[in-house]
Amino acid sequence: MNEKKKVGFASSFGFIMAAAGSAVGLGNLWGFPYKTAKGGGAAFVLIYICCVIFLGAVAMLTEMHLGKRVHANPVTAYKSVNKKIGWFGLVAVLIPFFITCYYSVLGGWTLKYAVNSFAGNDGIIGTFSVNTFEVILFTALFAGLALWIIAAGVEGGIEKLSKILMPALFIILLCIVVYSLCLGEGVKEGLKFYLNPDFSKIDFGTVLLAMGQAFWSLSIGMGILITYGSYCDKEINLVKSTGMICLFDTLAALLAGLAIFPAVAHFDASLLDGSKGVALIYVILPKVFGSMGFIGKVVSFLFFSMVTIAALTSIMSLYEVCTQFVIQKFHVNRKLSITIVCVLTVLISIPVGISLGHVAILEESSPALFGLDWLTFFDEVTNTVLMPICALFACITVGWILKPENAIKEMKEEGTEIPSWIEKIYPAFVKYITPALIVVVEIGGLKNEIEAGNIPVIITAFILMALCLAAYFAFFAKAPTGTNEDEKLAGKK
């Protein structure tokens, strides 16, 4: 095996496409439209954009810098600042591991809907979701696609495919937008709802919804940005890349709204209130496509292919966080590492997939965890509780331990040109403003969990954090946890 000169992205464009691919996922194409409907339309969109700018961009730049400054996995990245906080990185590795256990199930669903488009998806959710064999099969196929890409490496797999998949996703999305805008009756009503702000519908809950959406959509607090940042060389400008990633991510979300709201208003305007939630993509839209005849089958194939691509680029990044850590810490070659991670997550995804069909669709309680289907339980533990805490760790590390002035100096030394206005405001944001917003998100999420009676979700999240803390000081604190240089050595095995 020939040793490559480096382990990482070959170009700035490749890095931006890969990071944008991580950000542009189900959170944009499904979550953003339905949360926009739930949040009152255009007013929610404006709040979301503000959250991306004042919360998302700062946290994103901070996490990417943590990875780039040492070219290593999240555990080593935090250890390099202070050995006592290395366990922050272990939490950052744990979160994507659990997310892949349910994200692969949703990816399998979208893959099934894509390949089944010409046979017709209207009504199949009731049979497919409880067909254990099919659910496991499509989950494994979807995870297998990610395994194949990641096994080829950062440059040869993730970057190469992202350069193809991301432009393809935007082309398909634009085609669907054009089609939706040409439907005729109801389109104006859909656009009015989406683009005309109604601030009377805004309350604190709406703001929390927008903040949470920005977190999930931009891949913040998942270890992904630290991992991808570690693969960046001097020619990659983190400030410019942050702006481009946020732009692509927000553009995809806005286009998803333009694709969905006119179509929903055309076929059934009552669905604009956002009450259908997850059902919008797996129940309502298949009905819409089914009523359109043959052209509906084509549109359905394009739509679910687009969603599958978005889910694939996202799960690639989630898998990569875990894969990178296994490679660098245990010196296992890339193919074996991703195989181990993939097999483990697919095995855990089996009860997740079974539970989703029975609990969420048939409303049976037997495969549930504390009354919730496994997907919802894992989602609440990671998204609601752990991700904001993980993002807060990054801001505390850079803002209070490393110090913003040192971070800015390091960014300049590593090739990042920082505009003077960003240099002036970044310290205040990373130390005070962004952490304060993150705390608001965390408290709001905990409050919602308590009011919903989901105390086990909170307990589970903090138990996982305690286990990370214990495991770190027992096994990792005094031992090397690897860098990208170790990945080169592991690649020779």
PDB file of C-alpha atoms in Angstrom, residues 26 30 98-107 109 135 139 216 278 282 348-357 359-360 367-369 372-383 457:
ATOM      1  CA  LEU A  26     -32.799  15.058   6.886  1.00  0.00           C
ATOM      2  CA  TRP A  30     -37.589  17.110   6.339  1.00  0.00           C
ATOM      3  CA  PHE A  98     -25.730   6.708  18.913  1.00  0.00           C
ATOM      4  CA  ILE A  99     -27.079   8.973  16.169  1.00  0.00           C
ATOM      5  CA  THR A 100     -25.973   6.516  13.458  1.00  0.00           C
ATOM      6  CA  CYS A 101     -27.972   3.792  15.207  1.00  0.00           C
ATOM      7  CA  TYR A 102     -31.211   5.547  14.282  1.00  0.00           C
ATOM      8  CA  TYR A 103     -30.127   7.707  11.353  1.00  0.00           C
ATOM      9  CA  SER A 104     -29.281   4.566   9.382  1.00  0.00           C
ATOM     10  CA  VAL A 105     -32.868   3.384   9.909  1.00  0.00           C
ATOM     11  CA  LEU A 106     -34.270   6.618   8.449  1.00  0.00           C
ATOM     12  CA  GLY A 107     -31.717   6.365   5.642  1.00  0.00           C
ATOM     13  CA  TRP A 109     -36.527   4.120   4.833  1.00  0.00           C
ATOM     14  CA  VAL A 135     -36.402  -2.706   7.555  1.00  0.00           C
ATOM     15  CA  THR A 139     -30.922  -0.210   6.926  1.00  0.00           C
ATOM     16  CA  TRP A 216     -28.975  19.732  14.265  1.00  0.00           C
ATOM     17  CA  VAL A 278     -42.579  13.171  10.503  1.00  0.00           C
ATOM     18  CA  TYR A 282     -43.263   9.363   4.655  1.00  0.00           C
ATOM     19  CA  ILE A 348     -28.204  -1.652  17.562  1.00  0.00           C
ATOM     20  CA  SER A 349     -30.347  -0.203  14.762  1.00  0.00           C
ATOM     21  CA  ILE A 350     -32.375  -3.446  14.554  1.00  0.00           C
ATOM     22  CA  PRO A 351     -34.438  -2.812  17.709  1.00  0.00           C
ATOM     23  CA  VAL A 352     -34.586   0.870  16.709  1.00  0.00           C
ATOM     24  CA  GLY A 353     -36.158  -0.002  13.357  1.00  0.00           C
ATOM     25  CA  ILE A 354     -38.556  -2.537  14.856  1.00  0.00           C
ATOM     26  CA  SER A 355     -39.612  -0.111  17.587  1.00  0.00           C
ATOM     27  CA  LEU A 356     -40.158   2.749  15.133  1.00  0.00           C
ATOM     28  CA  GLY A 357     -42.614   0.694  13.099  1.00  0.00           C
ATOM     29  CA  VAL A 359     -44.559   2.199  18.444  1.00  0.00           C
ATOM     30  CA  ALA A 360     -44.633   5.192  16.108  1.00  0.00           C
ATOM     31  CA  PRO A 367     -40.818  -2.516  21.811  1.00  0.00           C
ATOM     32  CA  ALA A 368     -40.605   0.900  23.543  1.00  0.00           C
ATOM     33  CA  LEU A 369     -38.026   2.434  25.866  1.00  0.00           C
ATOM     34  CA  LEU A 372     -40.961   6.066  23.583  1.00  0.00           C
ATOM     35  CA  ASP A 373     -39.913   4.282  20.424  1.00  0.00           C
ATOM     36  CA  TRP A 374     -36.155   3.674  20.401  1.00  0.00           C
ATOM     37  CA  LEU A 375     -35.519   6.227  17.657  1.00  0.00           C
ATOM     38  CA  THR A 376     -37.250   9.004  19.577  1.00  0.00           C
ATOM     39  CA  PHE A 377     -35.484   7.985  22.796  1.00  0.00           C
ATOM     40  CA  PHE A 378     -32.017   8.034  21.175  1.00  0.00           C
ATOM     41  CA  ASP A 379     -32.870  11.250  19.356  1.00  0.00           C
ATOM     42  CA  GLU A 380     -33.942  13.001  22.572  1.00  0.00           C
ATOM     43  CA  VAL A 381     -30.847  11.803  24.448  1.00  0.00           C
ATOM     44  CA  THR A 382     -28.424  12.980  21.753  1.00  0.00           C
ATOM     45  CA  ASN A 383     -30.121  16.004  20.170  1.00  0.00           C
ATOM     46  CA  VAL A 457     -34.049  10.563  28.715  1.00  0.00           C
TER      47      VAL A 457
END
